PDB file of C-alpha atoms and ligand atoms in Angstrom:
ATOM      1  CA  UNK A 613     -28.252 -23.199 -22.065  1.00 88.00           C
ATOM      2  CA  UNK A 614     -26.719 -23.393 -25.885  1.00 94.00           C
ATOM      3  CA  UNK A 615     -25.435 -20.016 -27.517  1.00 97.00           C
ATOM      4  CA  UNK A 616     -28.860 -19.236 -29.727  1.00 97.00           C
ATOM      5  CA  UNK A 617     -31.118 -19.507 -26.517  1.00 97.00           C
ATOM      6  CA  UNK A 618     -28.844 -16.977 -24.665  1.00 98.00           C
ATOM      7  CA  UNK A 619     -28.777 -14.972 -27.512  1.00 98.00           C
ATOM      8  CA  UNK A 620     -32.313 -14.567 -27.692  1.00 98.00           C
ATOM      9  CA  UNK A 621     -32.797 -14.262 -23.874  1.00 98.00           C
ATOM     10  CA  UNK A 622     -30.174 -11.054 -24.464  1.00 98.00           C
ATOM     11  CA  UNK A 623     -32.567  -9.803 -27.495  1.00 98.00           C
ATOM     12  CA  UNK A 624     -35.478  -9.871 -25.061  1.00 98.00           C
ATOM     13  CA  UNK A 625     -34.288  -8.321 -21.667  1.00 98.00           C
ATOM     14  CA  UNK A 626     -31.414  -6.224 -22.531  1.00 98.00           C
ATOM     15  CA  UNK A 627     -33.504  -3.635 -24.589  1.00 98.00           C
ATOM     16  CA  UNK A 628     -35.753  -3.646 -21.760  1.00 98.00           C
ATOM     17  CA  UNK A 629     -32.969  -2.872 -19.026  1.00 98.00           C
ATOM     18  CA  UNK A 630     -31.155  -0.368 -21.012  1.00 98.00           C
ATOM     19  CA  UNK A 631     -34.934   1.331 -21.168  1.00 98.00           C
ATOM     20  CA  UNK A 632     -35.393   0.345 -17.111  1.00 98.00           C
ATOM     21  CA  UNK A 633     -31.561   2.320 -16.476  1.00 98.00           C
ATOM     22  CA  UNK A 634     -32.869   5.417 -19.075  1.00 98.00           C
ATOM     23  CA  UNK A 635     -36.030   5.780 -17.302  1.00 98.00           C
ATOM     24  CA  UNK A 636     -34.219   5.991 -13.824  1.00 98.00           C
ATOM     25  CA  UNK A 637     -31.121   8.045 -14.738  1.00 98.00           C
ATOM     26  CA  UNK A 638     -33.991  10.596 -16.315  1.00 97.00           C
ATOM     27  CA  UNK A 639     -36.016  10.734 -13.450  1.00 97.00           C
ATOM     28  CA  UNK A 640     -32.811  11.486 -11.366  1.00 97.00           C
ATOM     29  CA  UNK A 641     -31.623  13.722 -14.208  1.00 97.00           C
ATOM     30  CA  UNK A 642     -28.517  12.153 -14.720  1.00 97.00           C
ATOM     31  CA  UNK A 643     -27.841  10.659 -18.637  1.00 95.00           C
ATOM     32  CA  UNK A 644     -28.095   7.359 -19.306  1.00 93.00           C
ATOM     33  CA  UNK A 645     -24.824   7.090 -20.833  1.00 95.00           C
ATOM     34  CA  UNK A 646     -23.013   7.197 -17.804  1.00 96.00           C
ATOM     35  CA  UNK A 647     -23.796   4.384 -16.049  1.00 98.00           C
ATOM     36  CA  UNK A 648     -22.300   1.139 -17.422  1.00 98.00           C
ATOM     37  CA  UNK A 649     -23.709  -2.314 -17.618  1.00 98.00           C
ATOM     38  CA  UNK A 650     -21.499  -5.012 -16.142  1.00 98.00           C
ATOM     39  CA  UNK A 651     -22.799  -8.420 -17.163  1.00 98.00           C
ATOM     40  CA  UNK A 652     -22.031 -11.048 -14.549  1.00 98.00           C
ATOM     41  CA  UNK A 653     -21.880 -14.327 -16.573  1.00 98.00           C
ATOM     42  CA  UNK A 654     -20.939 -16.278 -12.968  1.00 97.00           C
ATOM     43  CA  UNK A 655     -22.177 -19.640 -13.163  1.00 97.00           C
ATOM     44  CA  UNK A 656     -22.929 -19.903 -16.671  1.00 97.00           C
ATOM     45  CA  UNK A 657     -21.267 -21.499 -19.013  1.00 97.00           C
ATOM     46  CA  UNK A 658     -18.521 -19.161 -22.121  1.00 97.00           C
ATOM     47  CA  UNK A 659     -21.492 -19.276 -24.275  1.00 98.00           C
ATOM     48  CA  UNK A 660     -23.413 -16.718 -22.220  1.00 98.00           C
ATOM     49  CA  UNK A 661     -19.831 -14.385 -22.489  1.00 98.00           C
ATOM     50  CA  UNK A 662     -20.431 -14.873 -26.222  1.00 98.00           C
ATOM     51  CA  UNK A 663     -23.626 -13.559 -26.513  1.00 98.00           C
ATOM     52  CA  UNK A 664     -23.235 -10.966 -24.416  1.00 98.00           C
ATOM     53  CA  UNK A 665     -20.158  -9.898 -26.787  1.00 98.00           C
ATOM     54  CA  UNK A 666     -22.417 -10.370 -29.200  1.00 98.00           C
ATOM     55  CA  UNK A 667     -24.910  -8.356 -27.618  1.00 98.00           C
ATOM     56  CA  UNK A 668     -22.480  -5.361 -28.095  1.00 97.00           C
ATOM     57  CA  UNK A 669     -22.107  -5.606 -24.037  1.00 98.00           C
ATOM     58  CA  UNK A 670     -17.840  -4.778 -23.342  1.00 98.00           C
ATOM     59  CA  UNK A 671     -18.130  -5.437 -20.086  1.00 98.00           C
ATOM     60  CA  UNK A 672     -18.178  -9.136 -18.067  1.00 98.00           C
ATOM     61  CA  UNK A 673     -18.465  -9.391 -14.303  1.00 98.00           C
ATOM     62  CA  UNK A 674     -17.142 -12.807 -12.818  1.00 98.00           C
ATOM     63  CA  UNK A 675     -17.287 -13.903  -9.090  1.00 97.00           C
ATOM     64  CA  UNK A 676     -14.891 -16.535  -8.511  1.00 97.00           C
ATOM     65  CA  UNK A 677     -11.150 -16.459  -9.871  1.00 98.00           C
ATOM     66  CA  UNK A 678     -11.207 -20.070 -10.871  1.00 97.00           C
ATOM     67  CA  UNK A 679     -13.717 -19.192 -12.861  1.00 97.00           C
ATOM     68  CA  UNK A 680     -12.638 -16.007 -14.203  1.00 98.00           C
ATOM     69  CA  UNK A 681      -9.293 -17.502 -15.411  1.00 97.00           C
ATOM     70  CA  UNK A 682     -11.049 -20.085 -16.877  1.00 97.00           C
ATOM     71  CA  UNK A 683     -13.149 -17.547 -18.892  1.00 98.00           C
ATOM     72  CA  UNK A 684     -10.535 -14.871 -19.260  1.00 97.00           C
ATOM     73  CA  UNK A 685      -8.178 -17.811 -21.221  1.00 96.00           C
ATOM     74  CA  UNK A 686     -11.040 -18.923 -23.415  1.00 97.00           C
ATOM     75  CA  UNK A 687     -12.054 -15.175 -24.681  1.00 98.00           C
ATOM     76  CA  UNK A 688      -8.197 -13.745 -25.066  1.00 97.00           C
ATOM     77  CA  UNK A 689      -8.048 -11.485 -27.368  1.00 96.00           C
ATOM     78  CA  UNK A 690     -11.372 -10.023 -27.763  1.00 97.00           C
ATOM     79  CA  UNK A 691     -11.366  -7.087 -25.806  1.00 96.00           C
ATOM     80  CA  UNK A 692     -13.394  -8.191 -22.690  1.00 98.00           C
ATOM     81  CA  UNK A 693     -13.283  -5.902 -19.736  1.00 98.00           C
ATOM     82  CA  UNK A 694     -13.193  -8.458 -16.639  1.00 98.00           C
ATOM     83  CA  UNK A 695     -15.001  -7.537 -13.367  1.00 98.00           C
ATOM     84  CA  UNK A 696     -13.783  -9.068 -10.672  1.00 98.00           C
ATOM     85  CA  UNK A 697     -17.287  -8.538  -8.449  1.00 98.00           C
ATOM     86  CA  UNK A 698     -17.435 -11.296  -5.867  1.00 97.00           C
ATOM     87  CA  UNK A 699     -14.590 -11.548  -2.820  1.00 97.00           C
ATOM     88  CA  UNK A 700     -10.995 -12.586  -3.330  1.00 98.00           C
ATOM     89  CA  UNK A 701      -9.540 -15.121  -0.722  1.00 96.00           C
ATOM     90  CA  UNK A 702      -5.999 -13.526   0.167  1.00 93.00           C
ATOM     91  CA  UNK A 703      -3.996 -16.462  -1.751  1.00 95.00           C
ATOM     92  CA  UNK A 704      -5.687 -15.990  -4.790  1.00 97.00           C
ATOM     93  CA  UNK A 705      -4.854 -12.156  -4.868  1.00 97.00           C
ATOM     94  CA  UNK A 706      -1.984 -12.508  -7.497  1.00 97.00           C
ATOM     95  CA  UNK A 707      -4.179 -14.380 -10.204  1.00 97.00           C
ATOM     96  CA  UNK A 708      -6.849 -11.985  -9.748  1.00 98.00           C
ATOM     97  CA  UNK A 709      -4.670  -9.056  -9.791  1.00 98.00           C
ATOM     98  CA  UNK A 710      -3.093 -10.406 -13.576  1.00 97.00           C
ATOM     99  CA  UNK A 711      -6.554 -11.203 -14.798  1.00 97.00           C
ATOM    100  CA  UNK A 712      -8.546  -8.482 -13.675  1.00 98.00           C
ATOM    101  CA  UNK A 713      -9.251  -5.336 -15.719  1.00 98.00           C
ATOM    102  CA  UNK A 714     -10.762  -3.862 -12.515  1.00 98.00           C
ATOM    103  CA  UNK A 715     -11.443  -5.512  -8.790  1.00 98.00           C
ATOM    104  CA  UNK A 716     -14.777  -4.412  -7.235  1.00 98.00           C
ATOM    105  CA  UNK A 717     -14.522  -6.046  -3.730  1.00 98.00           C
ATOM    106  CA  UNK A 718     -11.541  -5.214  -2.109  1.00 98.00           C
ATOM    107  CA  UNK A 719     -12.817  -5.495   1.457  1.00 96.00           C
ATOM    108  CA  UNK A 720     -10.095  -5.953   4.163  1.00 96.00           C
ATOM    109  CA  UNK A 721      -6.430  -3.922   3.916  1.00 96.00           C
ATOM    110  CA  UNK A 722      -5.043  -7.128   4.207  1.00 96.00           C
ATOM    111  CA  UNK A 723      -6.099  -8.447   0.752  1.00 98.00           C
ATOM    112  CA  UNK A 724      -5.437  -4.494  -0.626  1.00 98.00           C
ATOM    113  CA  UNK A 725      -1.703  -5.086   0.229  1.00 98.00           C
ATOM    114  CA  UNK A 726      -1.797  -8.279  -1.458  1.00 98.00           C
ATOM    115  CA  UNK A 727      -3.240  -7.463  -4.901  1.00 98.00           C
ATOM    116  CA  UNK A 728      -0.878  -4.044  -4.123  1.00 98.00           C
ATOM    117  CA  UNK A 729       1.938  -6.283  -4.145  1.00 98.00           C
ATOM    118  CA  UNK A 730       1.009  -8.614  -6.656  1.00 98.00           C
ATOM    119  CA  UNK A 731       0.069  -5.546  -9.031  1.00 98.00           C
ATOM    120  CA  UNK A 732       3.448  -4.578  -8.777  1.00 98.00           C
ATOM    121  CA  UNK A 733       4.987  -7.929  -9.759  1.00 97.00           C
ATOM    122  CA  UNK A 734       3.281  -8.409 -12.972  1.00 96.00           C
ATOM    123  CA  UNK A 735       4.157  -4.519 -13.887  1.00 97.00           C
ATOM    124  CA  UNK A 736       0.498  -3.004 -13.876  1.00 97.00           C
ATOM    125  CA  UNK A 737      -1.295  -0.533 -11.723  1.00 98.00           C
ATOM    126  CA  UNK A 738      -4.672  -2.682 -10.757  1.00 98.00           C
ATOM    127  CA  UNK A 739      -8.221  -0.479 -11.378  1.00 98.00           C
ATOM    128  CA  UNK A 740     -10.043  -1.110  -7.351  1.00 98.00           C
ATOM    129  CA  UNK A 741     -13.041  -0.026  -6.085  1.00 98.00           C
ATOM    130  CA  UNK A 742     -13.420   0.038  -2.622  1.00 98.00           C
ATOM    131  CA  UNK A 743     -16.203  -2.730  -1.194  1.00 97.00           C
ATOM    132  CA  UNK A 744     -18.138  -0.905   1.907  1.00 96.00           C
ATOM    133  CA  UNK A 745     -20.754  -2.057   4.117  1.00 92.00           C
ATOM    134  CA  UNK A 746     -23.413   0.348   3.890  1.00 89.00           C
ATOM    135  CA  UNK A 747     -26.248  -1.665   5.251  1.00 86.00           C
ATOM    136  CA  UNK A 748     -24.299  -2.832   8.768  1.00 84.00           C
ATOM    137  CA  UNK A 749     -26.030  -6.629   8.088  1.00 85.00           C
ATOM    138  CA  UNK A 750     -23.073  -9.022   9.605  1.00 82.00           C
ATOM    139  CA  UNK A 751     -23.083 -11.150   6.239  1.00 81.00           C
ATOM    140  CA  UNK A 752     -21.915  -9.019   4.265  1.00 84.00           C
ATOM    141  CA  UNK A 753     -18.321  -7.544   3.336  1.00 88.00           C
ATOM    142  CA  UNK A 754     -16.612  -4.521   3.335  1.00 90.00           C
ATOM    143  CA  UNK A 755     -14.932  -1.338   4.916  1.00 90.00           C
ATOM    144  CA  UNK A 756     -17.457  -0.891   7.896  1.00 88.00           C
ATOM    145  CA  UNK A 757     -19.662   2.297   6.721  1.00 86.00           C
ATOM    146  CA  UNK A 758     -22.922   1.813   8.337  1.00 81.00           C
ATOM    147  CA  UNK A 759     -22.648   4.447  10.846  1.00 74.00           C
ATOM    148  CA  UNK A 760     -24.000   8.048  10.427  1.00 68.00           C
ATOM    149  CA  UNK A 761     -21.841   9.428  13.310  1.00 76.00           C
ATOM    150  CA  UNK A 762     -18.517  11.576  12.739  1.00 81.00           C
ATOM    151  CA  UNK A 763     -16.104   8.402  14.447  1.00 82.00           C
ATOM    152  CA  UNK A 764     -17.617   5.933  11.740  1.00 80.00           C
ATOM    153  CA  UNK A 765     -17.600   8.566   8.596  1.00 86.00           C
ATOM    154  CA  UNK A 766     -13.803   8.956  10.026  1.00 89.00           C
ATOM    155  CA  UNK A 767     -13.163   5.305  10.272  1.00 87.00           C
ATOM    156  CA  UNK A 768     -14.615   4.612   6.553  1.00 91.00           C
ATOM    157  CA  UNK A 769     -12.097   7.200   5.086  1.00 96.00           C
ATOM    158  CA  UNK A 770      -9.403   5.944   6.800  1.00 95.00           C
ATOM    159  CA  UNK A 771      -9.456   2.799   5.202  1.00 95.00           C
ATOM    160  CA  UNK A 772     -10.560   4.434   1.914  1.00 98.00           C
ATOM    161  CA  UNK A 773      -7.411   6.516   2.538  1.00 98.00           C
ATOM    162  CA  UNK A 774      -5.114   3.393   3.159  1.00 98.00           C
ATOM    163  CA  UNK A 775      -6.520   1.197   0.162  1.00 98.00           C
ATOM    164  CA  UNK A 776      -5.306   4.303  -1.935  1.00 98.00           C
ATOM    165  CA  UNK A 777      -1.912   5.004  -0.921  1.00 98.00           C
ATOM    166  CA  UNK A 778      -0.880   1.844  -2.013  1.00 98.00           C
ATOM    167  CA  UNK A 779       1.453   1.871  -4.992  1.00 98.00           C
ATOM    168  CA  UNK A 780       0.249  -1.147  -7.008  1.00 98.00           C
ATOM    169  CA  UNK A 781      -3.652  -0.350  -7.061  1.00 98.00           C
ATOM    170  CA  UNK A 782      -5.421   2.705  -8.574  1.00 98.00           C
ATOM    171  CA  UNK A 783      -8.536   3.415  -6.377  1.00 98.00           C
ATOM    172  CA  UNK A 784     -11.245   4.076  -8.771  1.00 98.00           C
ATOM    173  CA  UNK A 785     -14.507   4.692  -6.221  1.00 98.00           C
ATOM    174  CA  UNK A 786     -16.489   2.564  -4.197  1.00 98.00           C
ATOM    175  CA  UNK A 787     -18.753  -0.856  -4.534  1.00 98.00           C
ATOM    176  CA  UNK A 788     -21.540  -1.703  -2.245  1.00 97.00           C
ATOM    177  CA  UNK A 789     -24.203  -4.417  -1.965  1.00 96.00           C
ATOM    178  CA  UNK A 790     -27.931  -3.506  -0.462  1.00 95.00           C
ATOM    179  CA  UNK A 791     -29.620  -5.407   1.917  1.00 92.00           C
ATOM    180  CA  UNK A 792     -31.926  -8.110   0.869  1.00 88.00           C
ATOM    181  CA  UNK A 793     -35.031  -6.785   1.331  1.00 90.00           C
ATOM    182  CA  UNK A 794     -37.992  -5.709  -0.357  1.00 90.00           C
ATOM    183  CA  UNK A 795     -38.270  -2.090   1.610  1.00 94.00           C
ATOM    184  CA  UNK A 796     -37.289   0.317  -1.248  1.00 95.00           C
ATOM    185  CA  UNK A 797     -36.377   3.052   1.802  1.00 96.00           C
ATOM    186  CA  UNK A 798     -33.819   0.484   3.457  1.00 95.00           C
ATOM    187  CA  UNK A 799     -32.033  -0.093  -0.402  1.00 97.00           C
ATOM    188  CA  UNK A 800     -32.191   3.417  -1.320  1.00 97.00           C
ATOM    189  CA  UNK A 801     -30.487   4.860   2.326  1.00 95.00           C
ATOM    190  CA  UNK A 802     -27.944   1.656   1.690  1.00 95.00           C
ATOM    191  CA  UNK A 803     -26.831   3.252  -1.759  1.00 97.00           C
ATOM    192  CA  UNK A 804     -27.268   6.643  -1.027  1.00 96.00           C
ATOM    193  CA  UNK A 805     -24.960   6.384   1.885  1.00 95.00           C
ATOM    194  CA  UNK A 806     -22.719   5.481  -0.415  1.00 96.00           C
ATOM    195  CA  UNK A 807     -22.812   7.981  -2.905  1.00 97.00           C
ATOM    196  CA  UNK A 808     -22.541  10.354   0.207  1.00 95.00           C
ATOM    197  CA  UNK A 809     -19.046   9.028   1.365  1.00 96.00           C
ATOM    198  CA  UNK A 810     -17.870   9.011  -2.001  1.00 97.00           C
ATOM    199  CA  UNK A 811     -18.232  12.429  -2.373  1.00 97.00           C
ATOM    200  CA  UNK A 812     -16.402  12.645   1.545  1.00 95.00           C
ATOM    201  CA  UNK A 813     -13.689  10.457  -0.163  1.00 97.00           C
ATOM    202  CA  UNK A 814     -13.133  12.726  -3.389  1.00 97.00           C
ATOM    203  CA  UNK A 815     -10.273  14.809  -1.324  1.00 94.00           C
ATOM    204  CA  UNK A 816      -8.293  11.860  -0.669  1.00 97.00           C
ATOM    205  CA  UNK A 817      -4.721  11.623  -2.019  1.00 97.00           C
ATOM    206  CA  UNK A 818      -4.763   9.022  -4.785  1.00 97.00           C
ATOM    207  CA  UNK A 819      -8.337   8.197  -4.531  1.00 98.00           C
ATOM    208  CA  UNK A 820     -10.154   9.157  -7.692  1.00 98.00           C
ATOM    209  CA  UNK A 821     -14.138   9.797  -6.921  1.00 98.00           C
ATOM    210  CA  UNK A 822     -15.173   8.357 -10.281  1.00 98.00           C
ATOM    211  CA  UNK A 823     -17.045   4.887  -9.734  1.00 98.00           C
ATOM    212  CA  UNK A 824     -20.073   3.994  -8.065  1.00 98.00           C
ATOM    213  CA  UNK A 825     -20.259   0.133  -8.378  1.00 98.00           C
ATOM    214  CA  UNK A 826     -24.577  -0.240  -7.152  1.00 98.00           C
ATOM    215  CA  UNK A 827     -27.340  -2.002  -8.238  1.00 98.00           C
ATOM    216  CA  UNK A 828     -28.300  -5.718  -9.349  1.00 98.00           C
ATOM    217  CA  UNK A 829     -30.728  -7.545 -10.620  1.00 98.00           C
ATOM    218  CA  UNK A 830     -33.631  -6.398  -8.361  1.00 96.00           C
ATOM    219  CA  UNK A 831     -32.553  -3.210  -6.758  1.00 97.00           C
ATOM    220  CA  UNK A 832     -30.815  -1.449  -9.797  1.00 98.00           C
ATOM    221  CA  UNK A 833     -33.043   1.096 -10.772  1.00 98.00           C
ATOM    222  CA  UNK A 834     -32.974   2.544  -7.059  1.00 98.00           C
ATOM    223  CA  UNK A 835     -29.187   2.305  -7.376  1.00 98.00           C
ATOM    224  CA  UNK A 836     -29.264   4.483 -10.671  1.00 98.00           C
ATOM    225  CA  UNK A 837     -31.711   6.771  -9.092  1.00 98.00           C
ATOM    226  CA  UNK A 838     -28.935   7.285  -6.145  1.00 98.00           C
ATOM    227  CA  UNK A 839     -25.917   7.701  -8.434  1.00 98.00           C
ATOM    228  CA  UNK A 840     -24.527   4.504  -9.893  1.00 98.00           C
ATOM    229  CA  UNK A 841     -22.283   4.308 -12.673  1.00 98.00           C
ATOM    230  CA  UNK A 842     -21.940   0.179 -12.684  1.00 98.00           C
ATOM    231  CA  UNK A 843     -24.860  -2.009 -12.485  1.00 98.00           C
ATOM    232  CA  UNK A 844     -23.931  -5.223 -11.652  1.00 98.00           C
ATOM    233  CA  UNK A 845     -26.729  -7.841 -13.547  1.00 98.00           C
ATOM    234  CA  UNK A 846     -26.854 -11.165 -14.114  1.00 98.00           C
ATOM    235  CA  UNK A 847     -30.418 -12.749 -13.473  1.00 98.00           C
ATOM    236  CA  UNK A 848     -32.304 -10.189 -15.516  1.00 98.00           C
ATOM    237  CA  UNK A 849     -30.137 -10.683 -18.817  1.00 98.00           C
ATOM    238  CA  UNK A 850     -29.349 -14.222 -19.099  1.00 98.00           C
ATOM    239  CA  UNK A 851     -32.161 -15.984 -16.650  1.00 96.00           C
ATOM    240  CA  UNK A 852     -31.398 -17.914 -13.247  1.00 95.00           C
ATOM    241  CA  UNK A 853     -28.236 -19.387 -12.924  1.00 95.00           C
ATOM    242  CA  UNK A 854     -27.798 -23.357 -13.144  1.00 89.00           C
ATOM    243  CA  UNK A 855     -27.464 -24.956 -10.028  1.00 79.00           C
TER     244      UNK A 855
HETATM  245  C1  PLP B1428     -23.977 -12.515  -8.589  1.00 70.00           C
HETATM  246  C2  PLP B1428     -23.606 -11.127  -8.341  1.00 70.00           C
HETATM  247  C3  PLP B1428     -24.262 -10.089  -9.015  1.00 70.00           C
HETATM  248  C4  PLP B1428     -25.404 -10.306  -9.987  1.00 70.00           C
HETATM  249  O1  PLP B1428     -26.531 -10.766  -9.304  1.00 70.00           O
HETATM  250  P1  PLP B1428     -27.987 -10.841 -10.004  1.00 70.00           P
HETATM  251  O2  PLP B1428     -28.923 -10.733  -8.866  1.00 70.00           O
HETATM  252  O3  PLP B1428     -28.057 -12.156 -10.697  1.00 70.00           O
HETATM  253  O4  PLP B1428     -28.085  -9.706 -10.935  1.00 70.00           O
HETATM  254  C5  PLP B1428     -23.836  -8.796  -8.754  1.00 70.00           C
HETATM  255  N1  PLP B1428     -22.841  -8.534  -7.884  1.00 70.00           N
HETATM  256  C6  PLP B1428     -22.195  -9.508  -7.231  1.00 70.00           C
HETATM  257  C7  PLP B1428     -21.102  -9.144  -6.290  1.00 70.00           C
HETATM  258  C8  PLP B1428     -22.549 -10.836  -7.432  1.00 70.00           C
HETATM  259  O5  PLP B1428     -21.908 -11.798  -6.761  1.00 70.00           O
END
């Protein structure tokens, strides 16, 4: 898609998702201003980033790092905030931590220690959210936080705990994904889950209980309902991706 036809896809459907995101934070009572559009421009081409800068839209999710460097290089200097939303193989770690402004999906310790390390070695404290399973479907990553009993509450903050102690990431709040499902009650318990061990998380040293990465194209009015602060949405502003 050329640059004019993404621009007017952007004049069409972001005025009606910034209305869609008022209309749930009000019904919640929570303001509208506080929940932040990421624009994930994976899989189209640096015209779409243009016209969502153009758009007035800061923020630019990304789900690949080849990708995201290729993207990040071609828009220097123009004050994108880069999302890193989609999970980091553990050898790519080091490019993502440079490029990143914040990481969504750290999901293991094992990649946490690597973008720790690499964090350190360019000189910068990486922005993290911590990526949990909420929904306990296999295919999808994360900190394991399915469980409503005490061991797997426990078990969630413990890795919560151990993502923040380390020295070269800044643990910002939590990311999840919902099922994929059209039962509302399933999506809602997935992201209200969430929001619940966030607030279990706010006491933990280093971690600060500010971010609630929830919601995509078709679940996130339920997610702003049940306390995001960063939609994640591609399909709904700038159409289905090219295959
Ligand atoms: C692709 C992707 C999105 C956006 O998905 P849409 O359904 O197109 O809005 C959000 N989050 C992650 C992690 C993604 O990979």
């Amino acid at each position: 898609m050329s640059l004019p036809n993404f621009r007017r896809r952007l004049g069409e459907s972001l005025p009606r998702v910034l209305e869609r995101i008022a209309a749930a934070a009000e019904r919640s009572g929570r303001e509208p201003g506080a929940v932040r559009i990421v624009a994930v421009t994976k899989g189209h081409p640096p015209e779409a980033v243009e016209a969502v800068l153009g758009a007035g839209l800061a923020d630019v999710g990304e789900n690949r790092v080849e990708e995201l460097e290729g993207k990040a290089l071609a828009f220097q200097g123009r004050g994108v905030q880069w999302h890193m939303v989609g999970h980091v193989q553990s050898r790519k770690a080091p490019r993502a931590a440079r490029l990143a402004t914040i990481l969504h999906s750290v999901d293991s310790i094992r990649l946490a220690g690597r973008l720790s390390r690499a964090a350190e070695g360019a000189g910068r404290r990486l922005p993290v959210l911590v990526q949990v399973n909420a929904s306990g479907e296999a295919a999808k990553g994360g900190f394991p936080a399915a469980g409503t009993s005490r061991e797997a509450l426990a078990e969630a903050l413990e890795g919560i705990a151990e993502v923040s102690a380390l020295p070269g990431l800044a643990a910002v709040g939590l990311m999840t994904m919902a099922p994929f499902t059209k039962d509302r009650a399933v999506v809602r318990a997935t992201f209200r889950r969430t929001r619940e061990l966030l607030e279990a998380a706010a006491g933990i040293e280093g971690f600060d209980a500010r971010e609630l990465s929830m919601g995509m194209s078709n679940d996130f009015e339920t997610a702003v309902e049940e306390g995001s602060t960063m939609v994640r949405l591609g399909t709904t502003l700038l159409g289905p991706r090219p295959r």
